[in-house]
Amino acid sequence: MDGMMSLVIHNTLTNSKEEFVTVEPGKVRMYVCGVTVYDDIHMGHARSMIVFDMVARYLRYLGYDVTHVTNFTDVDDKIIKRAAERGVEPLQLSAEYIEKYFEDAAKLGINRADIYPKASECIGDIIEMVQKIIDSGFGYVTEEGSVYFSVRKVKDYGKLSKRKLDDMQQSERVQSGEKKLDENKQDPMDFAIWKAAKPGECTWDSPWGPGRPGWHIECSAMISKYLGKTIDIHGGGNDLIFPHHENEILQTEAVTGAPLSNYWMHNGMLIVRGQGMSEAEKMSKSKGNFFTVKDVSKKFDTQTIRFYFLNAHYMSELEYSEAILQDSKVALSRLINNYTDLLAYAKTAPEGDAEADDCCDLIEGYRQAFRDAMDDDFNTRAAIEVLFQMARATNRAMGEKTLSKKAAERHIKLIDEFNGILNIIPEPKANADDGTLDAVMDILIDLRAEMRKNKMYNFADMIRDRLADAGIRLEDSGDGAKWKKV
């Protein structure tokens, strides 16, 4: 487990980077909030999925035994409303979108989590936790059969979001226009952990009458069931810090008396700029400014999408546009071309001495630089820059024929090692070096020459530009056009 003590993580709870120390040596228990399954997932969801896929991959690379849990909210107001619109049962609708979730996750190159609990399958655990909250004096039952968490009973509400309760209450009143408070609540900031049944909703029997769980309580119950009292990492988008994660902390710690999670990780939002917008806005279904993974993956491959997300620090705000994705595709093509060239070069390269001190030092230097980047709060942007440094150095060495066969093979193995964490370089295609590309390029160059001869310059330029997008540069000379990968 070499290097385990060097990892530091930015902890939202303390707003600082902290050395990562697990509850149980060698094991990581990680819970990541999933999606509410009433529609196709969009690129905002994809960012969180890819970020925590990368986190799990790196932790396993370090040698940790990771248990990764991601939930599905399959009982929710939005699901009930959408199901009613479509004339189907809510759980039937959510089951349909869970299947679509896994299809989209595969398009993103996501390794499956170890457990995917559903709210509807944890009702007994949720009811048990609600009862414990009541018994502990933090919850109360209304006449209609709902159960609320009494926020005023907790001293440190707001410790994750760094908000003060009085300020939150004032904001709540302003946003509601000083409307009459929900008469079922004892305090405007109290939140439902069990909702009494309403006509047309899916419900379950409980000690307080038929109803269904509130949103926040499901995650607390699932964590307790599958991961225990205190977990190592709790993750999600930073839009979940308040109120979702804040309320998770309240209700869980009211029952257990122990920290819910030692490290809280939150990825930044995906933002969109549109016509008529004075400022960029968070991508969300409620704003209608979202782009589904299903649609985006028709235009861009798995590795381009992952590169786009991972070539930025996970906490940063990230802008979405097809132009930026296209730029990512072009940048990534340099790494892919280098990898493909190394594979071809290694087959015919001079033997040389791959065990020379300078070669070994170079390889270990790249590995250490990559590890240093990842150990610094999963800085994938800096880690990817190490891959570009390798590409520049090996491209130069291959061009000068100074890279030995075994050295090339060691570089390939190192790229494979890094790619097991990032998954940004696709598997090499069979017969990638069989001369097919040369033949195709000869045809395109001849075709472009005929177009220029017939003054069809727009079409000739289109071929040049499309090839450039694919990472191939055409250079015109007196001897005709030449091409090379860039």
CSV table of C-alpha atoms in Angstrom, one decimal:
chain,number,residue,atom,x,y,z
A,1,MET,CA,0.0,0.0,0.0
A,2,ASP,CA,2.8,2.3,-1.0
A,3,GLY,CA,1.9,6.0,-1.0
A,4,MET,CA,-1.3,5.6,1.0
A,5,MET,CA,-0.4,8.3,3.5
A,6,SER,CA,0.4,11.0,0.9
A,7,LEU,CA,-3.1,11.6,-0.4
A,8,VAL,CA,-4.8,14.8,0.7
A,9,ILE,CA,-8.4,15.7,0.0
A,10,HIS,CA,-10.2,19.0,0.2
A,11,ASN,CA,-12.8,18.5,2.9
A,12,THR,CA,-15.9,20.8,2.4
A,13,LEU,CA,-16.7,20.4,6.2
A,14,THR,CA,-13.4,22.1,7.2
A,15,ASN,CA,-12.9,24.0,3.9
A,16,SER,CA,-9.3,22.8,3.8
A,17,LYS,CA,-7.1,20.0,2.5
A,18,GLU,CA,-6.6,17.2,4.9
A,19,GLU,CA,-4.4,14.1,4.9
A,20,PHE,CA,-6.6,11.1,4.0
A,21,VAL,CA,-6.8,8.7,6.9
A,22,THR,CA,-9.5,5.9,6.7
A,23,VAL,CA,-11.7,4.7,9.5
A,24,GLU,CA,-10.5,1.2,9.0
A,25,PRO,CA,-6.9,0.8,7.7
A,26,GLY,CA,-6.7,-0.2,4.0
A,27,LYS,CA,-10.5,0.2,3.4
A,28,VAL,CA,-12.6,3.0,2.0
A,29,ARG,CA,-16.3,3.3,2.4
A,30,MET,CA,-17.6,5.9,-0.1
A,31,TYR,CA,-21.1,7.1,-0.7
A,32,VAL,CA,-22.0,9.3,-3.6
A,33,CYS,CA,-25.5,10.8,-4.1
A,34,GLY,CA,-27.0,9.5,-7.4
A,35,VAL,CA,-29.8,10.8,-9.5
A,36,THR,CA,-33.6,11.1,-9.2
A,37,VAL,CA,-34.7,8.8,-12.0
A,38,TYR,CA,-37.5,10.5,-13.9
A,39,ASP,CA,-35.7,11.4,-17.1
A,40,ASP,CA,-32.5,10.8,-19.1
A,41,ILE,CA,-29.3,12.0,-17.3
A,42,HIS,CA,-27.6,15.1,-18.6
A,43,MET,CA,-24.0,16.3,-18.8
A,44,GLY,CA,-24.2,17.9,-15.3
A,45,HIS,CA,-25.0,14.5,-13.9
A,46,ALA,CA,-22.2,13.0,-16.0
A,47,ARG,CA,-19.6,15.3,-14.4
A,48,SER,CA,-20.3,13.9,-10.9
A,49,MET,CA,-20.4,10.3,-12.2
A,50,ILE,CA,-17.0,10.6,-14.0
A,51,VAL,CA,-15.4,12.5,-11.1
A,52,PHE,CA,-16.3,9.9,-8.5
A,53,ASP,CA,-15.5,7.0,-10.9
A,54,MET,CA,-12.1,8.5,-11.2
A,55,VAL,CA,-11.8,8.8,-7.4
A,56,ALA,CA,-12.7,5.2,-6.9
A,57,ARG,CA,-10.3,4.1,-9.6
A,58,TYR,CA,-7.4,6.0,-8.0
A,59,LEU,CA,-8.1,4.8,-4.5
A,60,ARG,CA,-8.1,1.2,-5.8
A,61,TYR,CA,-4.8,2.0,-7.7
A,62,LEU,CA,-3.3,3.0,-4.3
A,63,GLY,CA,-4.3,-0.3,-3.0
A,64,TYR,CA,-7.4,0.5,-1.0
A,65,ASP,CA,-10.3,-2.0,-0.7
A,66,VAL,CA,-13.1,0.4,-1.8
A,67,THR,CA,-16.8,-0.1,-1.3
A,68,HIS,CA,-18.5,2.4,-3.5
A,69,VAL,CA,-22.3,3.0,-3.0
A,70,THR,CA,-24.4,5.3,-5.3
A,71,ASN,CA,-28.1,5.5,-4.7
A,72,PHE,CA,-31.2,5.9,-6.9
A,73,THR,CA,-34.0,8.2,-5.7
A,74,ASP,CA,-36.9,6.3,-7.2
A,75,VAL,CA,-39.6,7.8,-5.0
A,76,ASP,CA,-40.0,11.5,-5.4
A,77,ASP,CA,-42.4,14.3,-6.3
A,78,LYS,CA,-40.9,14.7,-9.8
A,79,ILE,CA,-41.2,11.0,-10.5
A,80,ILE,CA,-44.9,10.9,-9.3
A,81,LYS,CA,-45.7,13.9,-11.5
A,82,ARG,CA,-44.0,12.5,-14.6
A,83,ALA,CA,-45.6,9.1,-14.1
A,84,ALA,CA,-49.0,10.7,-13.8
A,85,GLU,CA,-48.4,12.6,-17.0
A,86,ARG,CA,-47.5,9.4,-18.8
A,87,GLY,CA,-50.2,7.3,-17.2
A,88,VAL,CA,-47.8,4.7,-15.6
A,89,GLU,CA,-46.9,3.7,-12.1
A,90,PRO,CA,-44.1,5.8,-10.5
A,91,LEU,CA,-41.9,2.7,-9.8
A,92,GLN,CA,-42.4,1.6,-13.4
A,93,LEU,CA,-41.2,4.9,-14.6
A,94,SER,CA,-38.2,5.0,-12.3
A,95,ALA,CA,-37.2,1.4,-13.3
A,96,GLU,CA,-37.2,2.4,-16.9
A,97,TYR,CA,-34.9,5.3,-16.3
A,98,ILE,CA,-32.6,3.3,-14.1
A,99,GLU,CA,-32.0,1.0,-17.1
A,100,LYS,CA,-31.3,4.1,-19.2
A,101,TYR,CA,-28.9,5.4,-16.6
A,102,PHE,CA,-26.8,2.2,-16.9
A,103,GLU,CA,-26.8,2.6,-20.7
A,104,ASP,CA,-25.6,6.1,-20.4
A,105,ALA,CA,-23.0,5.3,-17.7
A,106,ALA,CA,-21.5,2.7,-20.1
A,107,LYS,CA,-21.2,5.4,-22.7
A,108,LEU,CA,-19.2,7.5,-20.2
A,109,GLY,CA,-16.8,4.6,-19.4
A,110,ILE,CA,-18.0,4.4,-15.8
A,111,ASN,CA,-17.1,1.4,-13.7
A,112,ARG,CA,-20.2,0.2,-11.8
A,113,ALA,CA,-20.4,1.1,-8.1
A,114,ASP,CA,-20.5,-1.9,-5.8
A,115,ILE,CA,-24.0,-1.2,-4.6
A,116,TYR,CA,-26.9,0.8,-6.1
A,117,PRO,CA,-29.6,1.0,-3.4
A,118,LYS,CA,-33.1,2.3,-4.3
A,119,ALA,CA,-35.3,4.3,-1.9
A,120,SER,CA,-38.2,2.0,-2.6
A,121,GLU,CA,-36.2,-1.1,-1.5
A,122,CYS,CA,-35.0,0.5,1.8
A,123,ILE,CA,-38.4,1.5,3.2
A,124,GLY,CA,-38.0,-0.7,6.3
A,125,ASP,CA,-34.6,0.9,7.0
A,126,ILE,CA,-36.0,4.4,6.5
A,127,ILE,CA,-38.9,3.8,8.8
A,128,GLU,CA,-36.5,2.4,11.5
A,129,MET,CA,-34.3,5.5,11.3
A,130,VAL,CA,-37.3,7.8,11.4
A,131,GLN,CA,-38.5,6.1,14.5
A,132,LYS,CA,-35.0,6.5,16.1
A,133,ILE,CA,-35.1,10.2,15.3
A,134,ILE,CA,-38.5,10.5,17.0
A,135,ASP,CA,-37.3,8.5,20.0
A,136,SER,CA,-34.2,10.7,20.3
A,137,GLY,CA,-36.4,13.8,20.6
A,138,PHE,CA,-35.4,15.3,17.2
A,139,GLY,CA,-38.5,14.4,15.3
A,140,TYR,CA,-42.3,15.0,15.7
A,141,VAL,CA,-45.4,13.5,14.2
A,142,THR,CA,-48.2,15.8,12.8
A,143,GLU,CA,-51.9,15.0,12.9
A,144,GLU,CA,-51.9,14.1,9.2
A,145,GLY,CA,-49.2,11.5,9.7
A,146,SER,CA,-46.1,13.3,8.5
A,147,VAL,CA,-42.9,13.3,10.5
A,148,TYR,CA,-40.6,16.4,10.6
A,149,PHE,CA,-37.1,16.9,11.9
A,150,SER,CA,-36.9,19.7,14.5
A,151,VAL,CA,-33.9,21.7,13.3
A,152,ARG,CA,-33.8,24.0,16.4
A,153,LYS,CA,-32.9,20.9,18.5
A,154,VAL,CA,-29.5,20.8,16.8
A,155,LYS,CA,-26.8,23.2,17.9
A,156,ASP,CA,-24.5,23.2,14.9
A,157,TYR,CA,-26.9,23.3,11.9
A,158,GLY,CA,-25.1,24.8,8.9
A,159,LYS,CA,-21.6,23.5,9.7
A,160,LEU,CA,-21.2,22.0,6.2
A,161,SER,CA,-22.7,25.0,4.2
A,162,LYS,CA,-21.3,27.6,6.7
A,163,ARG,CA,-24.8,29.1,7.0
A,164,LYS,CA,-26.4,30.5,10.1
A,165,LEU,CA,-29.9,29.2,11.0
A,166,ASP,CA,-31.3,32.7,11.6
A,167,ASP,CA,-30.0,33.9,8.2
A,168,MET,CA,-31.5,30.8,6.5
A,169,GLN,CA,-34.9,31.4,8.2
A,170,GLN,CA,-34.9,35.1,7.1
A,171,SER,CA,-34.0,34.0,3.5
A,172,GLU,CA,-36.8,31.5,3.6
A,173,ARG,CA,-39.3,34.1,4.6
A,174,VAL,CA,-38.2,36.5,1.9
A,175,GLN,CA,-38.4,33.9,-0.8
A,176,SER,CA,-41.8,32.9,0.3
A,177,GLY,CA,-43.0,36.5,0.4
A,178,GLU,CA,-43.8,36.2,4.1
A,179,LYS,CA,-46.5,33.7,3.3
A,180,LYS,CA,-48.2,31.8,6.0
A,181,LEU,CA,-45.9,29.0,7.3
A,182,ASP,CA,-46.8,25.4,6.7
A,183,GLU,CA,-49.1,24.8,9.7
A,184,ASN,CA,-47.8,21.3,10.0
A,185,LYS,CA,-44.3,22.6,10.9
A,186,GLN,CA,-43.3,23.8,14.3
A,187,ASP,CA,-40.5,25.9,12.6
A,188,PRO,CA,-40.1,27.0,9.0
A,189,MET,CA,-36.7,25.4,8.7
A,190,ASP,CA,-38.0,21.9,9.8
A,191,PHE,CA,-38.0,19.3,7.0
A,192,ALA,CA,-40.1,16.2,6.3
A,193,ILE,CA,-38.5,12.8,6.9
A,194,TRP,CA,-41.7,11.0,6.3
A,195,LYS,CA,-44.6,12.4,4.2
A,196,ALA,CA,-48.2,11.4,4.8
A,197,ALA,CA,-50.0,9.8,1.9
A,198,LYS,CA,-51.7,11.9,-0.7
A,199,PRO,CA,-54.2,10.6,-3.4
A,200,GLY,CA,-52.4,9.0,-6.4
A,201,GLU,CA,-49.1,8.6,-4.8
A,202,CYS,CA,-47.2,5.4,-4.1
A,203,THR,CA,-47.2,4.8,-0.3
A,204,TRP,CA,-46.1,2.3,2.3
A,205,ASP,CA,-47.5,1.5,5.8
A,206,SER,CA,-45.7,3.0,8.8
A,207,PRO,CA,-46.3,3.5,12.5
A,208,TRP,CA,-47.6,7.0,11.6
A,209,GLY,CA,-49.9,5.9,8.8
A,210,PRO,CA,-49.4,5.3,5.1
A,211,GLY,CA,-46.9,7.6,3.4
A,212,ARG,CA,-43.5,7.8,1.7
A,213,PRO,CA,-40.0,8.9,2.7
A,214,GLY,CA,-38.7,12.4,2.5
A,215,TRP,CA,-35.7,13.0,0.2
A,216,HIS,CA,-32.9,13.5,2.7
A,217,ILE,CA,-33.7,10.5,4.9
A,218,GLU,CA,-33.1,7.9,2.2
A,219,CYS,CA,-29.4,8.6,2.0
A,220,SER,CA,-28.9,8.5,5.8
A,221,ALA,CA,-30.7,5.1,6.0
A,222,MET,CA,-28.8,3.7,3.0
A,223,ILE,CA,-25.4,4.7,4.4
A,224,SER,CA,-26.3,3.2,7.8
A,225,LYS,CA,-27.4,0.0,6.1
A,226,TYR,CA,-24.6,-0.6,3.7
A,227,LEU,CA,-21.6,1.3,5.1
A,228,GLY,CA,-22.1,1.7,8.8
A,229,LYS,CA,-22.0,4.6,11.3
A,230,THR,CA,-19.2,6.7,10.0
A,231,ILE,CA,-17.9,6.6,6.4
A,232,ASP,CA,-14.7,7.8,4.8
A,233,ILE,CA,-16.0,9.9,1.9
A,234,HIS,CA,-19.4,11.3,1.1
A,235,GLY,CA,-19.6,12.9,-2.4
A,236,GLY,CA,-21.9,14.7,-4.8
A,237,GLY,CA,-22.3,18.0,-6.7
A,238,ASN,CA,-21.8,21.2,-4.7
A,239,ASP,CA,-25.5,22.0,-5.3
A,240,LEU,CA,-26.3,19.3,-2.8
A,241,ILE,CA,-24.3,20.9,0.1
A,242,PHE,CA,-27.5,22.7,1.2
A,243,PRO,CA,-30.0,21.6,2.1
A,244,HIS,CA,-29.5,17.9,1.2
A,245,HIS,CA,-26.1,17.1,2.7
A,246,GLU,CA,-26.7,19.5,5.6
A,247,ASN,CA,-29.9,17.7,6.5
A,248,GLU,CA,-28.3,14.3,6.1
A,249,ILE,CA,-25.8,15.2,8.7
A,250,LEU,CA,-28.5,16.4,11.1
A,251,GLN,CA,-30.7,13.4,11.0
A,252,THR,CA,-27.9,10.8,10.9
A,253,GLU,CA,-25.8,12.3,13.7
A,254,ALA,CA,-28.9,12.8,15.8
A,255,VAL,CA,-29.4,9.0,15.8
A,256,THR,CA,-25.7,7.8,15.9
A,257,GLY,CA,-24.0,10.5,17.9
A,258,ALA,CA,-21.0,10.1,15.5
A,259,PRO,CA,-19.8,11.9,12.4
A,260,LEU,CA,-21.6,10.8,9.3
A,261,SER,CA,-18.6,11.2,7.1
A,262,ASN,CA,-15.0,12.2,7.7
A,263,TYR,CA,-14.4,13.7,4.3
A,264,TRP,CA,-17.0,15.6,2.2
A,265,MET,CA,-16.2,16.0,-1.5
A,266,HIS,CA,-18.2,18.1,-3.9
A,267,ASN,CA,-17.6,18.6,-7.6
A,268,GLY,CA,-18.3,22.0,-9.2
A,269,MET,CA,-21.2,22.8,-11.4
A,270,LEU,CA,-21.5,22.6,-15.2
A,271,ILE,CA,-22.6,25.9,-16.5
A,272,VAL,CA,-24.1,27.0,-19.8
A,273,ARG,CA,-24.0,30.3,-21.6
A,274,GLY,CA,-26.9,31.0,-23.9
A,275,GLN,CA,-28.4,33.7,-26.0
A,276,GLY,CA,-29.9,36.4,-24.0
A,277,MET,CA,-28.1,35.3,-20.8
A,278,SER,CA,-26.3,38.0,-18.9
A,279,GLU,CA,-24.5,35.4,-16.9
A,280,ALA,CA,-23.8,31.7,-17.2
A,281,GLU,CA,-26.3,29.4,-15.5
A,282,LYS,CA,-26.0,26.0,-13.9
A,283,MET,CA,-27.1,23.2,-16.2
A,284,SER,CA,-30.4,21.8,-14.9
A,285,LYS,CA,-33.6,20.3,-16.0
A,286,SER,CA,-35.6,23.0,-14.2
A,287,LYS,CA,-34.0,25.7,-16.3
A,288,GLY,CA,-34.3,23.7,-19.6
A,289,ASN,CA,-30.6,24.4,-20.4
A,290,PHE,CA,-29.5,20.8,-20.3
A,291,PHE,CA,-27.9,18.4,-22.8
A,292,THR,CA,-28.4,14.7,-22.3
A,293,VAL,CA,-25.6,12.2,-22.3
A,294,LYS,CA,-27.6,10.2,-24.9
A,295,ASP,CA,-27.5,13.1,-27.3
A,296,VAL,CA,-23.9,14.3,-26.6
A,297,SER,CA,-22.5,10.7,-27.0
A,298,LYS,CA,-23.9,10.6,-30.5
A,299,LYS,CA,-21.4,13.4,-31.4
A,300,PHE,CA,-18.5,12.7,-29.1
A,301,ASP,CA,-16.9,9.5,-28.0
A,302,THR,CA,-16.5,8.3,-24.4
A,303,GLN,CA,-12.8,9.3,-24.1
A,304,THR,CA,-13.4,12.9,-25.4
A,305,ILE,CA,-16.2,13.4,-22.9
A,306,ARG,CA,-14.1,12.0,-20.0
A,307,PHE,CA,-11.1,14.1,-21.1
A,308,TYR,CA,-13.3,17.2,-21.2
A,309,PHE,CA,-14.3,16.7,-17.6
A,310,LEU,CA,-11.0,15.4,-16.2
A,311,ASN,CA,-8.9,18.1,-17.9
A,312,ALA,CA,-10.2,20.5,-15.2
A,313,HIS,CA,-10.0,20.2,-11.4
A,314,TYR,CA,-13.2,18.5,-10.1
A,315,MET,CA,-14.0,21.4,-7.8
A,316,SER,CA,-13.9,24.1,-10.5
A,317,GLU,CA,-16.9,25.5,-12.3
A,318,LEU,CA,-16.8,24.2,-15.9
A,319,GLU,CA,-18.5,25.6,-18.9
A,320,TYR,CA,-20.3,23.4,-21.4
A,321,SER,CA,-20.4,23.9,-25.1
A,322,GLU,CA,-19.8,21.7,-28.2
A,323,ALA,CA,-17.0,24.0,-29.2
A,324,ILE,CA,-15.1,23.2,-26.0
A,325,LEU,CA,-15.8,19.5,-26.4
A,326,GLN,CA,-14.4,19.8,-30.0
A,327,ASP,CA,-11.3,21.4,-28.6
A,328,SER,CA,-11.0,18.6,-26.1
A,329,LYS,CA,-11.2,16.1,-28.9
A,330,VAL,CA,-8.4,17.8,-30.8
A,331,ALA,CA,-6.2,18.0,-27.7
A,332,LEU,CA,-6.9,14.4,-26.8
A,333,SER,CA,-6.0,13.2,-30.3
A,334,ARG,CA,-2.4,14.2,-29.6
A,335,LEU,CA,-2.2,11.7,-26.7
A,336,ILE,CA,-4.1,9.0,-28.7
A,337,ASN,CA,-1.8,9.5,-31.7
A,338,ASN,CA,1.3,9.3,-29.5
A,339,TYR,CA,0.0,6.1,-27.9
A,340,THR,CA,-0.7,4.6,-31.4
A,341,ASP,CA,2.7,5.6,-32.7
A,342,LEU,CA,4.4,4.1,-29.7
A,343,LEU,CA,2.6,0.8,-30.3
A,344,ALA,CA,3.7,0.8,-33.9
A,345,TYR,CA,7.3,2.0,-33.1
A,346,ALA,CA,7.8,-0.7,-30.5
A,347,LYS,CA,7.4,-3.5,-33.1
A,348,THR,CA,10.4,-2.4,-35.2
A,349,ALA,CA,12.4,-0.2,-32.8
A,350,PRO,CA,16.1,-1.0,-32.0
A,351,GLU,CA,16.6,-3.1,-28.9
A,352,GLY,CA,18.8,-0.8,-27.0
A,353,ASP,CA,19.0,-0.9,-23.2
A,354,ALA,CA,15.7,-0.2,-21.5
A,355,GLU,CA,17.3,-0.8,-18.1
A,356,ALA,CA,19.7,2.1,-18.4
A,357,ASP,CA,19.6,4.5,-15.4
A,358,ASP,CA,18.4,7.4,-17.4
A,359,CYS,CA,15.4,5.4,-18.8
A,360,CYS,CA,14.4,4.1,-15.4
A,361,ASP,CA,14.7,7.5,-13.8
A,362,LEU,CA,12.6,9.0,-16.6
A,363,ILE,CA,9.8,6.5,-16.2
A,364,GLU,CA,9.8,6.8,-12.4
A,365,GLY,CA,9.9,10.5,-12.7
A,366,TYR,CA,6.7,10.5,-14.8
A,367,ARG,CA,5.0,8.1,-12.4
A,368,GLN,CA,5.9,10.2,-9.4
A,369,ALA,CA,4.7,13.4,-11.1
A,370,PHE,CA,1.4,11.7,-11.9
A,371,ARG,CA,1.1,10.4,-8.4
A,372,ASP,CA,2.0,13.9,-6.9
A,373,ALA,CA,-0.8,15.4,-9.0
A,374,MET,CA,-3.4,12.9,-8.0
A,375,ASP,CA,-2.4,12.9,-4.4
A,376,ASP,CA,-3.0,16.6,-4.3
A,377,ASP,CA,-6.8,16.4,-4.1
A,378,PHE,CA,-7.2,14.3,-7.3
A,379,ASN,CA,-5.7,17.0,-9.6
A,380,THR,CA,-6.5,15.3,-12.9
A,381,ARG,CA,-5.6,18.4,-14.9
A,382,ALA,CA,-2.0,18.3,-13.6
A,383,ALA,CA,-2.0,14.5,-14.1
A,384,ILE,CA,-3.0,14.8,-17.7
A,385,GLU,CA,-0.2,17.3,-18.3
A,386,VAL,CA,2.2,14.6,-17.3
A,387,LEU,CA,0.8,12.5,-20.2
A,388,PHE,CA,1.4,15.4,-22.6
A,389,GLN,CA,5.0,15.8,-21.3
A,390,MET,CA,5.5,12.1,-22.0
A,391,ALA,CA,4.0,12.4,-25.5
A,392,ARG,CA,6.3,15.4,-26.4
A,393,ALA,CA,9.4,13.5,-25.2
A,394,THR,CA,8.6,10.2,-26.8
A,395,ASN,CA,7.6,11.8,-30.1
A,396,ARG,CA,10.9,13.5,-30.2
A,397,ALA,CA,12.8,10.3,-29.3
A,398,MET,CA,10.9,8.3,-31.9
A,399,GLY,CA,11.6,10.8,-34.6
A,400,GLU,CA,15.3,10.7,-33.7
A,401,LYS,CA,15.3,6.9,-33.4
A,402,THR,CA,16.8,7.2,-29.9
A,403,LEU,CA,14.0,5.4,-28.1
A,404,SER,CA,14.7,1.7,-27.7
A,405,LYS,CA,12.1,-1.0,-28.1
A,406,LYS,CA,12.0,-1.9,-24.5
A,407,ALA,CA,11.9,1.8,-23.5
A,408,ALA,CA,8.9,2.3,-25.8
A,409,GLU,CA,7.2,-0.7,-24.2
A,410,ARG,CA,7.8,0.7,-20.7
A,411,HIS,CA,6.3,4.0,-21.8
A,412,ILE,CA,3.3,2.1,-23.2
A,413,LYS,CA,2.9,0.2,-20.0
A,414,LEU,CA,3.0,3.4,-18.0
A,415,ILE,CA,0.4,5.1,-20.2
A,416,ASP,CA,-1.8,2.0,-19.7
A,417,GLU,CA,-1.3,2.3,-15.9
A,418,PHE,CA,-2.4,6.0,-15.9
A,419,ASN,CA,-5.2,5.2,-18.3
A,420,GLY,CA,-6.6,2.7,-15.9
A,421,ILE,CA,-7.4,5.7,-13.6
A,422,LEU,CA,-8.4,8.3,-16.3
A,423,ASN,CA,-9.8,6.1,-19.1
A,424,ILE,CA,-9.2,8.8,-21.7
A,425,ILE,CA,-7.3,6.7,-24.3
A,426,PRO,CA,-9.3,4.1,-26.2
A,427,GLU,CA,-8.2,0.5,-26.7
A,428,PRO,CA,-6.0,0.3,-29.8
A,429,LYS,CA,-7.9,-0.7,-32.9
A,430,ALA,CA,-6.9,-4.0,-34.6
A,431,ASN,CA,-4.7,-3.5,-37.6
A,432,ALA,CA,-4.2,0.2,-36.8
A,433,ASP,CA,-0.9,0.2,-38.5
A,434,ASP,CA,-1.7,-2.0,-41.6
A,435,GLY,CA,-1.3,0.9,-44.0
A,436,THR,CA,-5.1,1.6,-44.3
A,437,LEU,CA,-4.7,5.2,-43.1
A,438,ASP,CA,-1.9,5.8,-45.7
A,439,ALA,CA,-4.2,4.6,-48.5
A,440,VAL,CA,-7.2,6.6,-47.3
A,441,MET,CA,-5.0,9.8,-47.0
A,442,ASP,CA,-3.7,9.3,-50.6
A,443,ILE,CA,-7.3,9.2,-51.8
A,444,LEU,CA,-8.3,12.3,-49.9
A,445,ILE,CA,-5.2,14.2,-51.1
A,446,ASP,CA,-5.9,13.3,-54.7
A,447,LEU,CA,-9.5,14.3,-54.3
A,448,ARG,CA,-8.6,17.6,-52.7
A,449,ALA,CA,-6.1,18.3,-55.5
A,450,GLU,CA,-8.9,17.8,-58.1
A,451,MET,CA,-11.2,20.1,-56.2
A,452,ARG,CA,-8.6,22.8,-56.1
A,453,LYS,CA,-7.9,22.3,-59.8
A,454,ASN,CA,-11.6,22.8,-60.5
A,455,LYS,CA,-11.7,25.9,-58.2
A,456,MET,CA,-13.9,24.0,-55.7
A,457,TYR,CA,-12.0,25.7,-52.9
A,458,ASN,CA,-14.7,25.5,-50.2
A,459,PHE,CA,-14.8,21.7,-50.5
A,460,ALA,CA,-11.0,21.5,-50.5
A,461,ASP,CA,-10.8,23.6,-47.4
A,462,MET,CA,-13.5,21.6,-45.7
A,463,ILE,CA,-11.4,18.4,-46.2
A,464,ARG,CA,-8.4,20.1,-44.7
A,465,ASP,CA,-10.3,21.5,-41.8
A,466,ARG,CA,-12.1,18.2,-41.0
A,467,LEU,CA,-8.8,16.4,-41.1
A,468,ALA,CA,-7.4,19.0,-38.7
A,469,ASP,CA,-10.3,18.3,-36.3
A,470,ALA,CA,-9.3,14.6,-36.4
A,471,GLY,CA,-5.7,15.4,-35.5
A,472,ILE,CA,-4.2,15.2,-39.0
A,473,ARG,CA,-2.5,18.3,-40.6
A,474,LEU,CA,-2.2,18.8,-44.3
A,475,GLU,CA,0.7,20.9,-45.5
A,476,ASP,CA,0.8,22.1,-49.1
A,477,SER,CA,4.1,22.3,-50.9
A,478,GLY,CA,5.6,22.4,-54.3
A,479,ASP,CA,5.7,18.5,-54.3
A,480,GLY,CA,2.0,18.3,-53.4
A,481,ALA,CA,0.3,18.0,-50.1
A,482,LYS,CA,1.9,16.1,-47.2
A,483,TRP,CA,0.2,15.0,-44.0
A,484,LYS,CA,1.1,14.2,-40.5
A,485,LYS,CA,-0.6,13.5,-37.2
A,486,VAL,CA,-0.5,16.3,-34.6
